[in-house]
Every structure is written in structure tokens, then in C-alpha cells.
Short mmCIF file of C-alpha atoms and ligand atoms in Angstrom, two decimals:
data_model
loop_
_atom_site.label_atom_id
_atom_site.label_comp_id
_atom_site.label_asym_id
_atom_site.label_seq_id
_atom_site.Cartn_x
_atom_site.Cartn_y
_atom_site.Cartn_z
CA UNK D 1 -33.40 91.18 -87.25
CA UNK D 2 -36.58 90.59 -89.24
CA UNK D 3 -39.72 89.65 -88.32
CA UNK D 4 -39.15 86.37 -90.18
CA UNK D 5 -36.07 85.44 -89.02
CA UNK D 6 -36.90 86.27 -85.73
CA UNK D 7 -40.13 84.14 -86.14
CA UNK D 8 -38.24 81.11 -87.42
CA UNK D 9 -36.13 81.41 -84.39
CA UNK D 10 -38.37 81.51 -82.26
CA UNK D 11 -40.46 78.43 -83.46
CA UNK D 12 -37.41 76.45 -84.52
CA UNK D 13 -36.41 77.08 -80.84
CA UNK D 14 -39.98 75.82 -79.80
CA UNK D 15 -39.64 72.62 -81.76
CA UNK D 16 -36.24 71.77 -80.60
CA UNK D 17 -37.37 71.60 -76.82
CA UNK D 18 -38.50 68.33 -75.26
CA UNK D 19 -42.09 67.40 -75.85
CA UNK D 20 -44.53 68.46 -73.20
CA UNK D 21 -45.82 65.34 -71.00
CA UNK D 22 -49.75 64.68 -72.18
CA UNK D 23 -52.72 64.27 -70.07
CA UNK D 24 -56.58 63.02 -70.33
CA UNK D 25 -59.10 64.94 -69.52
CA UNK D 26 -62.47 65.24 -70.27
CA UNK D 27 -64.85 67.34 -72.79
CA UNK D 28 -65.42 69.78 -70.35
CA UNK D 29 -62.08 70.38 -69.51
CA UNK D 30 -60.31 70.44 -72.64
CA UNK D 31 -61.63 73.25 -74.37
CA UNK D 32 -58.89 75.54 -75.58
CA UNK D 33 -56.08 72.93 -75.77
CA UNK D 34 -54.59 70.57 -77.85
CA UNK D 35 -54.92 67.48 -78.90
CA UNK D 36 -51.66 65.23 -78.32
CA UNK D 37 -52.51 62.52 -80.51
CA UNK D 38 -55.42 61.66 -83.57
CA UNK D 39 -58.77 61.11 -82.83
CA UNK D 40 -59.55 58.24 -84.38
CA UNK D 41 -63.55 57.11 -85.18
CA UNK D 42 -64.87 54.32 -82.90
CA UNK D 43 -68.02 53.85 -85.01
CA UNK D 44 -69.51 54.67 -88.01
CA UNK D 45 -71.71 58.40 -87.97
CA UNK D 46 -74.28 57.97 -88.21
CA UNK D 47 -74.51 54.44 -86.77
CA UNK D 48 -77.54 53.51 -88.90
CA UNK D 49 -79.39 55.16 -91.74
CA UNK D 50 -81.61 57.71 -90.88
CA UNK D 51 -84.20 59.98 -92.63
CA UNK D 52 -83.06 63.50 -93.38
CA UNK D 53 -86.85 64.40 -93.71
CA UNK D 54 -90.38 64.39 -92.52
CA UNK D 55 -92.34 62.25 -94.93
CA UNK D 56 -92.26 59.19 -96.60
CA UNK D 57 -89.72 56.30 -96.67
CA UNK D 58 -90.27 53.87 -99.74
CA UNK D 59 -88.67 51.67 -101.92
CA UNK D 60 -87.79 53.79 -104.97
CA UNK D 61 -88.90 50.74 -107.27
CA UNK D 62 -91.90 50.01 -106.11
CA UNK D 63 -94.01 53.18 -107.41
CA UNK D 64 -95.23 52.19 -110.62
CA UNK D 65 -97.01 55.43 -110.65
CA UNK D 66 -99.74 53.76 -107.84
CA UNK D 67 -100.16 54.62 -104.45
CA UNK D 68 -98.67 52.78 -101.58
CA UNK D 69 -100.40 51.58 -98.27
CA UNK D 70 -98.65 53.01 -95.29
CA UNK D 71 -97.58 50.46 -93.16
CA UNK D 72 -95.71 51.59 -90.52
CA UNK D 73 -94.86 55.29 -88.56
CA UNK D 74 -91.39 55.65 -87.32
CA UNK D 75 -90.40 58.20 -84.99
CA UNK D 76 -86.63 58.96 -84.50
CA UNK D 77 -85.59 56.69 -80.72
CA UNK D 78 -87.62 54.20 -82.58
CA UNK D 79 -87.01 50.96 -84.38
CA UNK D 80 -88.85 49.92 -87.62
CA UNK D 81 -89.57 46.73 -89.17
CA UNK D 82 -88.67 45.41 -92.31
CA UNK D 83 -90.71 47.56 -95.31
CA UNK D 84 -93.47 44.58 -97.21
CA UNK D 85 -93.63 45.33 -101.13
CA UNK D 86 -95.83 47.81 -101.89
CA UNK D 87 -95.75 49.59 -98.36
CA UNK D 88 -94.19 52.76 -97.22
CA UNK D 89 -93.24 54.13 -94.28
CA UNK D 90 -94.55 57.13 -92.10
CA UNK D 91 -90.60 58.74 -91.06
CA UNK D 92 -89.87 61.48 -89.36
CA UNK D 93 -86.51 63.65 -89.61
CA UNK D 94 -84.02 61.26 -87.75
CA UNK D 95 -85.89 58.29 -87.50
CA UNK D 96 -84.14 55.16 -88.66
CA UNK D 97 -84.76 53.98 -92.12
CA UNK D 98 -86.86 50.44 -92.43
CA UNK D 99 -84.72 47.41 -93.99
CA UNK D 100 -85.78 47.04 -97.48
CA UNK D 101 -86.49 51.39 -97.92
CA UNK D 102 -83.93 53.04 -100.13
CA UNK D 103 -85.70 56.35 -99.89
CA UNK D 104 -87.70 59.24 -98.56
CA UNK D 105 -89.97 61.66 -99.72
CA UNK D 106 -91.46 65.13 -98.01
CA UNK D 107 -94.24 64.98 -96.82
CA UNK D 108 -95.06 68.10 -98.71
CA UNK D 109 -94.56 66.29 -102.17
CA UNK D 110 -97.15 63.49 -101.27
CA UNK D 111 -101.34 63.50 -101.24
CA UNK D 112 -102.58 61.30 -98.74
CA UNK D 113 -105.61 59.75 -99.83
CA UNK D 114 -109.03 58.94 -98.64
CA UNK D 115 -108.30 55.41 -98.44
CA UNK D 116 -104.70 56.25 -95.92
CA UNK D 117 -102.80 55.18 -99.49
CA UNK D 118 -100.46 58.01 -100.53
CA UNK D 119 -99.69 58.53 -104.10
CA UNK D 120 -95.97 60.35 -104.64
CA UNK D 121 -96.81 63.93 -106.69
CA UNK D 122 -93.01 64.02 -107.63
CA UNK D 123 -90.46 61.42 -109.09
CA UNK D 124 -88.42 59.61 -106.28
CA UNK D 125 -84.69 59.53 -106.90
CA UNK D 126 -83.49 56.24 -105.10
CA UNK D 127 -81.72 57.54 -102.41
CA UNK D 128 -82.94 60.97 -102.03
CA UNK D 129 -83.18 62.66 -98.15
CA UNK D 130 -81.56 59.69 -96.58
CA UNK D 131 -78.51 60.19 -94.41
CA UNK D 132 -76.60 56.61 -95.19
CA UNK D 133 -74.76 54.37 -92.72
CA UNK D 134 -70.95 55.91 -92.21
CA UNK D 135 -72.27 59.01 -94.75
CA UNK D 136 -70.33 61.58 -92.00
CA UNK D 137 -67.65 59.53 -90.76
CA UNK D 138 -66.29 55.83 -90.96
CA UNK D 139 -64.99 53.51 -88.43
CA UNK D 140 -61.55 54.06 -88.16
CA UNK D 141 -60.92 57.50 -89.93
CA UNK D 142 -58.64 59.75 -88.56
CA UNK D 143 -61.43 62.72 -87.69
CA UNK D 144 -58.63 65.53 -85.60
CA UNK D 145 -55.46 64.97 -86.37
CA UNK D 146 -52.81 65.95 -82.98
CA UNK D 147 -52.15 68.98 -82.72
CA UNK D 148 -55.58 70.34 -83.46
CA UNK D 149 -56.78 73.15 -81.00
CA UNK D 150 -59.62 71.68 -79.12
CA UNK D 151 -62.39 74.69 -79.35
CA UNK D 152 -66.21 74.29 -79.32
CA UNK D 153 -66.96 72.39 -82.91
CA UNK D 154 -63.85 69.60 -82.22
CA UNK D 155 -65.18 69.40 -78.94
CA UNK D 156 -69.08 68.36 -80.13
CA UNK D 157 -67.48 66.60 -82.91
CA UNK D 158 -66.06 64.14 -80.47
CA UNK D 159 -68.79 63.95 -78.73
CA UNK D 160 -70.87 62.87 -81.54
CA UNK D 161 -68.36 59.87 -81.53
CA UNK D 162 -69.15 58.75 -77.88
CA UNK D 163 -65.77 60.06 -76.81
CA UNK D 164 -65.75 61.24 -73.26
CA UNK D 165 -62.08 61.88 -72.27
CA UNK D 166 -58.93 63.51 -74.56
CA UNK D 167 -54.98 63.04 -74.48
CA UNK D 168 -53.89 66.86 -74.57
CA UNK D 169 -50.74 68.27 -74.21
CA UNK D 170 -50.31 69.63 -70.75
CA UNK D 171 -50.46 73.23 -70.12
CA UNK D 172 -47.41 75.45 -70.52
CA UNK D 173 -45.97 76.82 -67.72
CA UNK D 174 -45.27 80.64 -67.82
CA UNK D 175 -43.81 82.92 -65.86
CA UNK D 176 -45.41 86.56 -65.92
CA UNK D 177 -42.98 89.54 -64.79
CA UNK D 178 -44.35 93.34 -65.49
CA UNK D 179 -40.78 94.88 -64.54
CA UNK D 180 -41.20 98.90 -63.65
CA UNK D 181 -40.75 101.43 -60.62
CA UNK D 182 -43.68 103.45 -62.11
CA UNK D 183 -46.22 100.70 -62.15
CA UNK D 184 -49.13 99.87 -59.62
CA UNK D 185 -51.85 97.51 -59.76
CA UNK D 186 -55.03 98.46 -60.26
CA UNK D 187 -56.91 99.48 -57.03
CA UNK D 188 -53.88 101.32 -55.51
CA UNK D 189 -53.53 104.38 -55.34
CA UNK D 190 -52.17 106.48 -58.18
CA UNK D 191 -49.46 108.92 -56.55
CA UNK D 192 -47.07 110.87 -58.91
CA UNK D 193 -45.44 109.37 -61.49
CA UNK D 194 -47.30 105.62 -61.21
CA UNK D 195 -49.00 104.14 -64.02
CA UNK D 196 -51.58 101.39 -63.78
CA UNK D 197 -50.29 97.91 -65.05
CA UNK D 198 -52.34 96.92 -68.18
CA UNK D 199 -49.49 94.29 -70.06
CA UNK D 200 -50.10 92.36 -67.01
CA UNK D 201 -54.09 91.87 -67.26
CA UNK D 202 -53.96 92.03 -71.03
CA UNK D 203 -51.29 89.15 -70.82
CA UNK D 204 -52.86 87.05 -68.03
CA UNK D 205 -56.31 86.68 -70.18
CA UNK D 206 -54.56 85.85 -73.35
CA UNK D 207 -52.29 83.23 -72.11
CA UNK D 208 -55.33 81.95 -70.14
CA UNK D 209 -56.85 81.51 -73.76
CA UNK D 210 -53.84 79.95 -74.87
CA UNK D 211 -54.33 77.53 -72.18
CA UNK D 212 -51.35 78.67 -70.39
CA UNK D 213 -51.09 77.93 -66.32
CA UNK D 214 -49.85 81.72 -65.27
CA UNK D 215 -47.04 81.83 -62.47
CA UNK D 216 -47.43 85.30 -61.99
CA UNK D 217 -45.00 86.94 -60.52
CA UNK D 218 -46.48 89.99 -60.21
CA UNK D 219 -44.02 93.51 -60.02
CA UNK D 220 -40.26 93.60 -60.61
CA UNK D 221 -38.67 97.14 -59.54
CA UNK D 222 -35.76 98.34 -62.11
CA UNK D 223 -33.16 96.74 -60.67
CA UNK D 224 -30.49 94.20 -62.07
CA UNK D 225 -30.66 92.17 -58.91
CA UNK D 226 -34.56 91.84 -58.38
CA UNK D 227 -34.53 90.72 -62.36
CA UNK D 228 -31.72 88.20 -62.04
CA UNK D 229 -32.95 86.88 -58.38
CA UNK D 230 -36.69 86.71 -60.16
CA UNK D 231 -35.24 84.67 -63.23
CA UNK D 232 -32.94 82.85 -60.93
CA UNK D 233 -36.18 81.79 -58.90
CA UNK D 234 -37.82 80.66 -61.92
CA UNK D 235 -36.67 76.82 -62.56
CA UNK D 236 -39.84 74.74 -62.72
CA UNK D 237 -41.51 76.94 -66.09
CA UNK D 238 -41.91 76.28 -69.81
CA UNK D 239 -41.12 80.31 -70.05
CA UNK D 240 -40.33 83.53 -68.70
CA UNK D 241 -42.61 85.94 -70.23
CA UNK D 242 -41.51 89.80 -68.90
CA UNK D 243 -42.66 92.65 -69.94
CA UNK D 244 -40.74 96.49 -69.60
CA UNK D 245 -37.07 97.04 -69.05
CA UNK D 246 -35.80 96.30 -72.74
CA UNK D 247 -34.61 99.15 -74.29
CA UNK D 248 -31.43 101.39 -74.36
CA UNK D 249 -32.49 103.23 -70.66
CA UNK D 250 -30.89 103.31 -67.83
CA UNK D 251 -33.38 101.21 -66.14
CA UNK D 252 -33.52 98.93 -68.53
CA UNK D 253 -31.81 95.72 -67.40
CA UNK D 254 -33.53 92.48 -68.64
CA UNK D 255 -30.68 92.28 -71.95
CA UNK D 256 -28.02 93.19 -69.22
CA UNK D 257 -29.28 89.86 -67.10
CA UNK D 258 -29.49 87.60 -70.11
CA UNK D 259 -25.76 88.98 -71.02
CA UNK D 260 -24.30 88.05 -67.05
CA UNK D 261 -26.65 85.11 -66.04
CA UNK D 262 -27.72 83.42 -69.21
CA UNK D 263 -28.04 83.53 -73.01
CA UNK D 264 -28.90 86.75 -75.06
CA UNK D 265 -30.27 84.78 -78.25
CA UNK D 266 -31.47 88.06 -79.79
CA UNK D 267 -32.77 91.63 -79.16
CA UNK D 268 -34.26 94.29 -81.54
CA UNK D 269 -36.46 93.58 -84.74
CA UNK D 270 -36.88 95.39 -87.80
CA UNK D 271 -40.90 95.73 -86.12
CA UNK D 272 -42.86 98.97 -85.43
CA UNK D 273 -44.32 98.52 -82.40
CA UNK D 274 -42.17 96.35 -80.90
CA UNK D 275 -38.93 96.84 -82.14
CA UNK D 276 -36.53 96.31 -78.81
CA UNK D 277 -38.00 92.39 -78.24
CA UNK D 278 -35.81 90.71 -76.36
CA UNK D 279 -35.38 86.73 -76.18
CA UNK D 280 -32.92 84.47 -74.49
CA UNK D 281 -32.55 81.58 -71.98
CA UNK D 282 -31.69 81.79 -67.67
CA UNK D 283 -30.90 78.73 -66.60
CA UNK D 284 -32.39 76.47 -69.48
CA UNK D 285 -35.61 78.43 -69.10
CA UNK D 286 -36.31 80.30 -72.38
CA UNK D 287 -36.82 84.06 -71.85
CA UNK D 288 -38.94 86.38 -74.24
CA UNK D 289 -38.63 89.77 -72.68
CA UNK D 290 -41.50 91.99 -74.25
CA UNK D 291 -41.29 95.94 -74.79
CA UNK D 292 -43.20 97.66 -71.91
CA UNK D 293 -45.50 100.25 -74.05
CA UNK D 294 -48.74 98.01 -74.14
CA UNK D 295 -49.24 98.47 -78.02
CA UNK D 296 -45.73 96.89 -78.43
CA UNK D 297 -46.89 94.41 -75.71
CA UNK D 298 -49.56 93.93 -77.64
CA UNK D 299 -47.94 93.28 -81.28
CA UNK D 300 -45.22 91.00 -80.39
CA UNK D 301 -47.37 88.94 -78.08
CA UNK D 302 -49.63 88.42 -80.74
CA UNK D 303 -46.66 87.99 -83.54
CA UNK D 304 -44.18 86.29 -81.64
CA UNK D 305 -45.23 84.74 -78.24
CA UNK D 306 -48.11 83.53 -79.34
CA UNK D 307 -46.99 81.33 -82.38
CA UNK D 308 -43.42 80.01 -79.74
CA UNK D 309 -46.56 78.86 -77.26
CA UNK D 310 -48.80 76.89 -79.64
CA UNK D 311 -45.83 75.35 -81.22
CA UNK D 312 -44.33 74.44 -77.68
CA UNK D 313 -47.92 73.17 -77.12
CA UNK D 314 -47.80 70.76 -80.33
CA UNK D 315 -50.54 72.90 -82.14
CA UNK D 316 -50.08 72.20 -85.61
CA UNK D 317 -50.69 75.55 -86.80
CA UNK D 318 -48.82 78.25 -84.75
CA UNK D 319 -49.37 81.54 -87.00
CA UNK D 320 -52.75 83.49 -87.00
CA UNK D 321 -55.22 83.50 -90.70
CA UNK D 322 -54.91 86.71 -92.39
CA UNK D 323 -55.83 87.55 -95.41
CA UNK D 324 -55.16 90.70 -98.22
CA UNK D 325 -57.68 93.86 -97.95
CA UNK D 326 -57.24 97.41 -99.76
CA UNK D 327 -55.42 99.65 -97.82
CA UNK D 328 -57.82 102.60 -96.42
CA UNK D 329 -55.07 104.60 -96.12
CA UNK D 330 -51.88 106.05 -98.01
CA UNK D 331 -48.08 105.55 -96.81
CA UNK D 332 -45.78 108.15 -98.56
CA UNK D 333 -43.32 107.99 -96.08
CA UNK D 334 -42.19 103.91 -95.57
CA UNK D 335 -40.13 103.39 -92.36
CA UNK D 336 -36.93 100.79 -92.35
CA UNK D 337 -39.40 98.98 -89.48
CA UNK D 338 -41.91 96.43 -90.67
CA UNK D 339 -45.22 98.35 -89.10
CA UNK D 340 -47.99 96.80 -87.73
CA UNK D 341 -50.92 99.31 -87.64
CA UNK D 342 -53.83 98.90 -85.11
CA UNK D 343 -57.08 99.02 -87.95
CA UNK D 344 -60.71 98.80 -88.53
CA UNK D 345 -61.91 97.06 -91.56
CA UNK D 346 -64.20 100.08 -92.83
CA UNK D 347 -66.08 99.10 -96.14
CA UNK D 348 -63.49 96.24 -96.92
CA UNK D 349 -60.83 98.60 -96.30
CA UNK D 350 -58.80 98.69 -93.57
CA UNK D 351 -58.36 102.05 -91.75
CA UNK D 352 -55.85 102.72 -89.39
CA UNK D 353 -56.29 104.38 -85.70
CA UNK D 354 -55.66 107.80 -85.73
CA UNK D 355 -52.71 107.85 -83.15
CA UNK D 356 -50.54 104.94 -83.63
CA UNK D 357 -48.51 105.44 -80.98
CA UNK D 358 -47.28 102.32 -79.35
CA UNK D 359 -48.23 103.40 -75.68
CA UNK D 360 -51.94 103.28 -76.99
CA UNK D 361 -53.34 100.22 -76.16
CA UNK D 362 -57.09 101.33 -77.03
CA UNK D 363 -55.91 101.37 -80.36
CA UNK D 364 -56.56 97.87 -80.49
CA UNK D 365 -59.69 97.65 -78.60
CA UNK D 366 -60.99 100.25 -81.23
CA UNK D 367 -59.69 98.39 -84.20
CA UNK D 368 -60.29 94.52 -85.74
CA UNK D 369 -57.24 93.53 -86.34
CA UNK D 370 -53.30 94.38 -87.39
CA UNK D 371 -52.60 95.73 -90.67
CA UNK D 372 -48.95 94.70 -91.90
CA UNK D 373 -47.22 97.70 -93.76
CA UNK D 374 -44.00 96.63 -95.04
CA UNK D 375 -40.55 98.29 -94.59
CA UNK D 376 -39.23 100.59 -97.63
CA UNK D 377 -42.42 100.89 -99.37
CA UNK D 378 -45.19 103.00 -100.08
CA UNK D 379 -48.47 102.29 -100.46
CA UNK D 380 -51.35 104.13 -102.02
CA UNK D 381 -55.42 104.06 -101.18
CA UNK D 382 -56.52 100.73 -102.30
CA UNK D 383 -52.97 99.07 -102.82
CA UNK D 384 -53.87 95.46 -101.08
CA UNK D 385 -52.59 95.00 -97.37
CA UNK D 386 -52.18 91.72 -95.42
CA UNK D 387 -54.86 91.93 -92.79
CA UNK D 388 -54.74 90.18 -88.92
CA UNK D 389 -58.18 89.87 -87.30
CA UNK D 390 -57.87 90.19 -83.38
CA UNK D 391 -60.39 86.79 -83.45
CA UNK D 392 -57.25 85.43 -84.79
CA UNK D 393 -54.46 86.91 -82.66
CA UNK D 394 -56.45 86.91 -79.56
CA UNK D 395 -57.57 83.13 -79.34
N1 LIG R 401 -33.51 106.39 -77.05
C1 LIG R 401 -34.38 105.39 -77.30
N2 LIG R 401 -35.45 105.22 -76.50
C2 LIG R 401 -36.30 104.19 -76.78
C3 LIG R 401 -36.08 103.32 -77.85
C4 LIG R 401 -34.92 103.54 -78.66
O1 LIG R 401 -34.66 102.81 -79.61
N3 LIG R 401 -34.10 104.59 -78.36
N4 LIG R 401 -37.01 102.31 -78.08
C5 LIG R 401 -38.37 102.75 -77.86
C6 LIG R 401 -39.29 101.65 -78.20
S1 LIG R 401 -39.41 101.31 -79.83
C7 LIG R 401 -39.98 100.97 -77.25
S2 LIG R 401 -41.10 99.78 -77.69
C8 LIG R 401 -39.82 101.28 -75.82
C9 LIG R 401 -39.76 99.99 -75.05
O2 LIG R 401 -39.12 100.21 -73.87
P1 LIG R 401 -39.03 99.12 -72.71
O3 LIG R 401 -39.34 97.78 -73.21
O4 LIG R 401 -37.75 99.34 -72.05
O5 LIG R 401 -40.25 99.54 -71.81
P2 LIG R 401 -40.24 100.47 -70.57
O6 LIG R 401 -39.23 101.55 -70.82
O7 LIG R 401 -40.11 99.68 -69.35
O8 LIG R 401 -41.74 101.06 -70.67
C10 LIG R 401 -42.13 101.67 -71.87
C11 LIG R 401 -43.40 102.40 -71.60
O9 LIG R 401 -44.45 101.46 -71.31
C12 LIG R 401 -44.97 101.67 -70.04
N5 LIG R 401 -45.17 100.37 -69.39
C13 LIG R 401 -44.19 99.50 -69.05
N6 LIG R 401 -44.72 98.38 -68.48
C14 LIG R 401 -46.07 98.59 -68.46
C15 LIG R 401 -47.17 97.81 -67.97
N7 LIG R 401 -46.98 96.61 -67.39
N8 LIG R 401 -48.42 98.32 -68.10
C16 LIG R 401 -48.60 99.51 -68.69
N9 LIG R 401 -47.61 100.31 -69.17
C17 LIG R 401 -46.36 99.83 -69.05
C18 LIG R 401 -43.91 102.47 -69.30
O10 LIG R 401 -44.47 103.24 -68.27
C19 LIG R 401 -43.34 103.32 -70.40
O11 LIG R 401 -44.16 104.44 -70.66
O12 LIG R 401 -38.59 102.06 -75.59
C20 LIG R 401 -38.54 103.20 -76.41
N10 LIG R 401 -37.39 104.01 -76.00
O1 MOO R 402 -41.17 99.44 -80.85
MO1 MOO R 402 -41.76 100.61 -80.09
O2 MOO R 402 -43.02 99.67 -79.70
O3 MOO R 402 -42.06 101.23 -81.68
O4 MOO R 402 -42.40 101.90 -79.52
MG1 MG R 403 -37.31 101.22 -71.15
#
């Protein structure tokens, strides 16, 4: 199966469930979620003209080429009074602009004379340096539309609206199994043959950033009973999310528990690492059963899990920016597997970890990003590659 058809499965999938129940909560605790419905502009920004500038604000008409008395200082928390012909106004950067002003000029552009009169050096444009009534955003504009991920800038952007509390989609409910007899968590003791588990911790920070709520279920051993009892268990989640136990071995039995106890949907892709990604439904519960080598963890987390949560979540846009950049590297020898190549963007270009083997996972804290190397062809020093930033995958 492709990476795109396995892509449009899995979102198409995502779409077709039920809509996750929404919930209001405030600033503080929305960051990293997203938004269930628009949010729409209670007032005007900014609420009343202000002055983008330390100066002067005048009537534009009024200089006839002679100086104007200064009638009034205005500092920004205060309120002016109405501007008399032939006055201007000291104004600082923020301040509100007096009825009857239609502009401002810097303070560097004016001479103050001896008698407190200032005379303007410069022509004043009507309307230069102020910020007008509604000039960001007007009453009643649509300013995030739902589905918008709620990170730092939407989050002070509603504030600037007076908005204290958000409807967000609640948080998706997922199930985290690292399946394997050699694994141990960190802190144990290594004996022979045990491996630390890294999907787990790699996993449990990322969904965390995907605003996930983790039921971790720590450990499965390789056997066909502990992984259909686990998924069994598992009733009250959005999705199982396993990782381990998906390939051709003997000890691999996630597939064979799909096959007896639920729904196999699909299982290998035409990807390099990932290639033996498994997904399916126990019980109604959706089941995306991730290779165990953390690189391949790593890939179709970011490829594939990744864009089924947002979409579950409502987020608008599921798939991470990427853009082209000249490949660092030659490829005389394509593979029938779509590669994804842990890189560093050297100079523009992107160059590839030495090792990509798919157990590696510093590959990817070395490198910036995926590089996407396409199945069946070749590529020379320079040809353009599509390009994945990590800030994209991993947020
Ligand atoms: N004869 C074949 N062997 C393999 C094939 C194949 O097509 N023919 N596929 C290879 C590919 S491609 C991948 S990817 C791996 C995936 O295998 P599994 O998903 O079954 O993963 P495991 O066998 O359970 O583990 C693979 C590897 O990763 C280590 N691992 C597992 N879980 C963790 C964890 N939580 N933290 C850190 N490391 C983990 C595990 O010790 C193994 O070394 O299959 C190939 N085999
Ligand atoms: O698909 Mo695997 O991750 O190539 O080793
Ligand atoms: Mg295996």
C-alpha cells in the first residue's frame, strides 16, 4: 500500500468517526488544542484610534505652513479632549487620538519653538501614524476559524479580544502499548538481552504535544493472549496506539489479534522506515500498531498517526508544511519503498545521516527534519527534494 493511500485511509477513517464532545476552558489551559468552533470578534481592535507614534497629533488641514499652539499632552490610559482649530496635540505611542485630529507627526520631524508653538519640518499626510478604529479587526469578523490549533499567537490574539475562556475539542484518548520481552524501562536494570524502551518516552511527549490524554499501558510481553486481553481491556479510548510486534516474526502477534478479535484494515506500506505499519479496529476501538525499531516509530508517527489524531481532533490542517530543497546527496540505487531519510539542512541542502538504519533513533535528534526520496527513482546532487522540518512533525 502507498503512503497515500494509506494516508487517505487513515484520515478518511478519522473523519468518519463521531465528533469528539467539546469543552471550555480557559487561555491558560488551552494551549496546544483546538478550537471547536470560530472565534468570532466582540469589539472592534483597536477599540478607539490611537497614535502609532511619539509626537504630534494635528489636524492635517490646519498647517498652512504656521506653527500650531500645543494644547493638550496625551499619554496612552488617558483621555483627550476635543482638538480647538489651530491646536495640536502632545501624543504619545498608544495614546488615544483627540476628536477633531486626523493625524500624527514624530516628534523627530517637528521644532518646538521658543514660544511652546511647533512648526511641522515635513509635509503631513492626513492620516499618517494613526492606528484607526477597527484598523486590526472588526466587530463581528470571524478572527480563528474551528479547527485552528490553539498555540501561543491564537492564544494572545484572543486575548487581545477580551476573550477569557475557549470551546475546544476534548482531548483524545490513547492507549500506549510498547509490546516486547526484551524491553525494560529506564532505571532497571539492563540484564542480557533487554533493551531500554525509547518508542514509549518518545511517544508519550509527542502525543502530550498533540494534546493527547495518555492511558499508558506500559509493557506487553510477546504473547497473543497478553495483546488480545490488553486490547480487550481497552473500551473507553479514542485509540490504541502499540508499538513492536508487527512484522513477519514469530513473536510478532498484533496482525494475528486484529485477524481473531477484530478488523485487520491494513498492514505493510510501500515506506522505508516503517514499512510493516499495521492498522485496524478491536472492539470499535481503532488500532494503529507501529513498527518497534524507534526510527520506524519515529516516521510513521510523524506521517501517519499524527495527521489520524489532528483530524480526529477537528484540526483543520492534519499534514505537516514542507517544502522542496536540493538534495545534498545522490541516490543511484532507488528502492521500490518510498524512503524517508533522517537529514540536516546543510547550506540549503539537505544531507542525510550517515547510518540510516531504522533502529537509529539519534538519527533524528541529529537531523532537522525528513527528507522524502521517492520509490523507483534516482536522484542526483542538487535534484530538488521535498523537505519535513521536525518543528513541523514534532508539534
Ligand atoms: N524477515 C523479515 N524481517 C523483518 C521485516 C521483513 O519484512 N522481513 N521487516 C523489518 C522492518 S522493515 C521493521 S520496521 C521491523 C519491525 O518489526 P516489529 O514492528 O515487529 O518490531 P519488533 O520486532 O518488535 O522490534 C523491532 C526492533 O525495535 C526494537 N524495539 C521494539 N520496541 C521498542 C521500544 N519500545 N523501544 C526501543 N526499541 C524497541 C526491538 O528490540 C527490535 O530491535 O521488522 C523487520 N524485520
Ligand atoms: O520499515 Mo523498517 O522500519 O524499514 O526497518
Ligand atoms: Mg518483530
Amino acid at each position: 500500500m502507498s503512503v497515500e493511500a494509506a494516508l487517505e485511509a487513515l484520515l478518511a477513517q478519522a473523519e468518519a468517526a463521531p465528533a469528539l464532545g467539546t469543552e471550555s476552558l480557559t487561555l491558560d489551559a488551552a494551549q496546544g488544542r483546538v478550537l471547536a468552533a470560530p472565534l468570532i470578534a466582540p469589539l472592534d481592535l483597536p477599540p478607539w484610534p490611537n497614535s502609532a507614534m511619539d509626537g504630534y497629533a494635528l489636524r492635517a488641514g490646519d498647517l498652512q505652513g504656521n506653527p500650531l499652539v500645543v494644547c493638550q499632552k496625551i499619554f496612552a490610559g488617558t483621555q483627550p479632549v476635543p482638538l480647538q482649530p489651530g491646536c495640536c496635540a502632545r501624543i504619545f505611542t498608544g495614546a488615544p487620538i483627540p476628536e477633531g485630529a486626523d493625524s500624527v507627526e514624530m516628534q523627530e520631524n517637528v521644532q518646538v519653538l521658543d514660544d511652546g508653538r511647533v512648526s511641522f519640518i515635513e509635509p503631513v499626510r492626513a492620516g499618517q501614524h494613526v492606528r484607526p478604529r477597527a484598523g486590526e479587526i472588526r466587530q463581528g469578523e470571524c478572527v480563528l476559524a474551528a479547527g485552528t490549533r490553539l498555540g501561543p499567537v491564537e492564544l494572545g490574539l484572543a486575548a487581545s479580544l477580551g476573550t477569557t475562556e475557549l470551546p475546544v475539542t476534548r482531548r483524545l484518548r490513547v492507549a500506549l502499548i510498547s509490546t516486547g520481552d526484551e524491553l525494560v524501562e529506564p532505571g532497571e536494570p539492563l540484564l542480557a538481552g533487554q533493551i531500554y524502551n525509547s518508542n514509549r518516552v518518545l511517544l508519550r511527549h509527542w502525543l502530550h504535544r498533540l494534546g493527547c490524554e495518555i492511558v499508558d499501558m506500559g509493557i506487553l510481553p510477546d504473547d497473543l493472549a497478553s495483546v488480545r486481553q490488553c486490547l480487550g481491556s481497552l473500551q473507553q479510548v479514542d485509540l490504541i496506539l502499540s508499538t513492536g510486534g508487527v512484522s513477519v516474526g514469530e513473536a510478532d502477534f498484533l496482525g494475528q489479534a486484529l485477524r481473531e478479535g477484530g478488523e485487520l484494515s491494513f498492514w505493510k506500506l510501500a515506506i522505508k522506515p516503517g514499512k510493516p505499519l499495521t492498522f485496524g479496529v478491536y472492539n470499535g476501538t481503532p488500532v494503529l500498531g507501529l513498527p518497534g525499531n524507534p526510527a520506524s516509530t519515529l516516521v510513521t508517527f510523524g506521517l501517519l498517526a499524527r495527521p489520524w489524531i489532528l483530524r480526529r481532533m477537528g484540526a483543520a490542517v492534519a499534514e505537516p508544511m514542507s517544502f522542496k530543497v536540493p538534495a545534498g546527496f545522490d541516490w543511484p540505487r532507488p528502492g521500490s519503498r518510498r524512503e524517508y531519510l533522517r537529514a540536516r539542512l546543510e547550506k540549503g541542502a539537505a544531507v542525510p545521516y550517515a547510518n540510516q538504519s531504522s533502529s537509529i533513533l539519534r538519527s533524528a535528534a541529529w537531523a532537522d527534519g525528513l527528507v522524502e526520496v521517492r520509490e523507483h527513482s534516482t536522484l542526483n546532487i542538487g535534484d530538488p527534494v521535498r523537505f519535513i522540518p521536525f518543528s513541523e512533525l514534532l508539534n
